[in-house]
């Protein structure tokens, strides 16, 4: 890329004089005006270059911020997913433990019911045995009592 002319280059440019050349005052005046315009354009270009640099720096900052926010969002999503998964596992564990405990309670209740049923059967059996023994005892006492009454008249006759 060729070097650009500066306002100083234009101001210091000297032309050779020819015979029917241009009017020197007009050429000098035009060159002064061109030099001023070039100087103004140079200033504007420098300002625009600085503005472009600032904007490019802002773009870099925004890109960095964007990357940071995307990373933060990704971490937040992963964290939320992990927490959701942990909550699901916790819920499943709680449900499993509750079902297991319910099964244990039911098993214990069935075992108690079976023990109570056996105890009731045993007590009914004891009652039947007791009734049978009691009837047998009553029958024996009744027989003894009847035997005493029969034996007493004989005793009464003997004692007379």
Coordinates of C-alpha atoms in Angstrom, one line a residue:
X1 CA 0.0 0.0 0.0
X2 CA 1.6 3.3 -1.0
X3 CA 2.2 6.0 1.6
X4 CA -0.6 8.5 1.7
X5 CA 0.3 12.2 1.3
X6 CA 0.0 14.4 4.3
X7 CA -1.1 18.0 4.4
X8 CA 2.6 19.0 4.9
X9 CA 3.5 17.1 1.7
X10 CA 1.0 19.1 -0.2
X11 CA 2.1 22.4 1.3
X12 CA 5.7 21.8 0.6
X13 CA 5.3 20.5 -2.9
X14 CA 7.1 22.8 -5.4
X15 CA 6.4 22.8 -9.1
X16 CA 8.7 23.7 -11.9
X17 CA 7.9 26.8 -13.8
X18 CA 7.1 26.6 -17.4
X19 CA 6.3 29.2 -20.0
X20 CA 2.7 29.4 -20.1
X21 CA 2.1 27.8 -16.7
X22 CA -0.7 28.3 -14.3
X23 CA -1.1 31.4 -12.2
X24 CA 1.1 30.7 -9.2
X25 CA -1.3 32.5 -6.7
X26 CA -4.2 30.3 -7.8
X27 CA -2.2 27.1 -7.5
X28 CA -0.8 28.1 -4.1
X29 CA -4.3 29.0 -2.9
X30 CA -5.7 25.7 -4.2
X31 CA -2.9 23.7 -2.7
X32 CA -3.5 25.5 0.7
X33 CA -7.1 24.5 0.5
X34 CA -6.3 20.9 -0.5
X35 CA -3.8 20.8 2.4
X36 CA -6.4 22.0 4.9
X37 CA -9.0 19.4 3.6
X38 CA -6.4 16.6 3.8
X39 CA -5.5 17.7 7.3
X40 CA -9.2 17.7 8.3
X41 CA -9.6 14.3 6.7
X42 CA -6.5 13.0 8.4
X43 CA -7.9 14.2 11.8
X44 CA -11.3 12.6 11.0
X45 CA -9.6 9.4 10.0
X46 CA -7.5 9.3 13.2
X47 CA -10.7 9.9 15.2
X48 CA -12.5 7.2 13.4
X49 CA -9.6 4.8 13.8
X50 CA -9.6 5.5 17.6
X51 CA -13.4 5.1 17.6
X52 CA -13.0 1.8 15.7
X53 CA -10.4 0.7 18.3
X54 CA -12.8 1.6 21.1
X55 CA -15.7 -0.2 19.5
X56 CA -13.5 -3.3 18.7
X57 CA -12.5 -3.3 22.4
X58 CA -16.1 -3.1 23.4
X59 CA -16.9 -5.9 21.0
X60 CA -14.2 -8.0 22.7
X61 CA -15.6 -7.1 26.1
X62 CA -19.1 -8.1 25.0
X63 CA -17.8 -11.3 23.4
X64 CA -16.1 -12.1 26.7
X65 CA -19.2 -11.2 28.6
X66 CA -21.2 -13.4 26.2
X67 CA -18.9 -16.3 26.7
X68 CA -19.0 -15.8 30.5
X69 CA -22.8 -15.7 30.4
X70 CA -23.0 -18.7 28.2
X71 CA -20.7 -20.6 30.5
X72 CA -22.7 -19.4 33.5
X73 CA -25.9 -20.4 31.9
X74 CA -24.5 -23.8 30.9
X75 CA -23.3 -24.4 34.5
X76 CA -26.7 -23.3 35.8
X77 CA -28.4 -25.7 33.5
X78 CA -26.1 -28.5 34.5
X79 CA -26.6 -27.7 38.1
X80 CA -30.3 -27.5 37.8
X81 CA -30.3 -30.9 35.9
X82 CA -28.1 -32.4 38.6
X83 CA -30.3 -31.1 41.3
X84 CA -33.4 -32.3 39.5
X85 CA -31.8 -35.8 39.1
X86 CA -30.8 -35.8 42.7
X87 CA -34.3 -34.9 43.8
X88 CA -35.7 -37.6 41.6
X89 CA -33.3 -40.2 43.1
X90 CA -34.2 -38.9 46.6
X91 CA -37.9 -39.2 45.8
X92 CA -37.4 -42.7 44.4
X93 CA -35.4 -43.7 47.5
X94 CA -38.0 -42.2 49.8
X95 CA -40.8 -44.1 48.0
X96 CA -38.8 -47.3 48.0
X97 CA -38.0 -46.9 51.7
X98 CA -41.7 -46.1 52.4
X99 CA -42.8 -49.2 50.5
X100 CA -40.3 -51.4 52.3
X101 CA -41.4 -50.0 55.6
X102 CA -45.0 -50.6 54.7
X103 CA -44.2 -54.1 53.7
X104 CA -42.4 -54.6 57.0
X105 CA -45.4 -53.2 59.0
X106 CA -47.8 -55.4 57.0
X107 CA -45.6 -58.5 57.6
X108 CA -45.4 -57.7 61.3
X109 CA -49.1 -57.2 61.5
X110 CA -49.7 -60.5 59.7
X111 CA -47.3 -62.2 62.1
X112 CA -49.0 -60.7 65.1
X113 CA -52.4 -61.7 63.7
X114 CA -51.2 -65.2 63.2
X115 CA -49.7 -65.4 66.7
X116 CA -53.0 -64.0 68.2
X117 CA -55.0 -66.5 66.1
X118 CA -52.8 -69.4 67.4
X119 CA -53.1 -68.1 70.9
X120 CA -56.9 -67.9 70.6
X121 CA -56.9 -71.5 69.2
X122 CA -54.7 -72.6 72.1
X123 CA -57.0 -70.8 74.6
X124 CA -60.1 -72.4 73.0
X125 CA -58.4 -75.8 73.2
X126 CA -57.6 -75.2 76.9
X127 CA -61.2 -74.1 77.5
X128 CA -62.5 -77.3 75.9
X129 CA -60.0 -79.4 77.9
X130 CA -60.9 -77.5 81.1
X131 CA -64.6 -78.0 80.4
X132 CA -64.1 -81.7 79.8
X133 CA -62.0 -82.0 82.9
X134 CA -64.5 -80.0 84.9
X135 CA -67.4 -82.1 83.7
X136 CA -65.4 -85.2 84.5
X137 CA -64.7 -83.8 87.9
X138 CA -68.3 -82.9 88.4
X139 CA -69.3 -86.3 87.3
X140 CA -66.9 -87.8 89.7
X141 CA -68.1 -85.6 92.5
X142 CA -71.6 -86.4 91.6
X143 CA -70.8 -90.1 91.6
X144 CA -69.1 -89.7 94.9
X145 CA -71.9 -87.7 96.3
X146 CA -74.4 -90.3 95.1
X147 CA -72.2 -93.0 96.5
X148 CA -72.1 -91.2 99.8
X149 CA -75.8 -91.1 100.0
X150 CA -76.0 -94.8 99.4
X151 CA -73.2 -95.4 101.8
X152 CA -74.8 -93.3 104.5
X153 CA -78.0 -95.3 104.9
X154 CA -75.8 -98.3 105.5
X155 CA -73.8 -96.4 108.0
X156 CA -77.0 -95.3 109.6
X157 CA -78.1 -98.9 109.9
X158 CA -74.8 -100.0 111.2
X159 CA -74.7 -97.4 113.8
X160 CA -78.2 -98.3 115.1

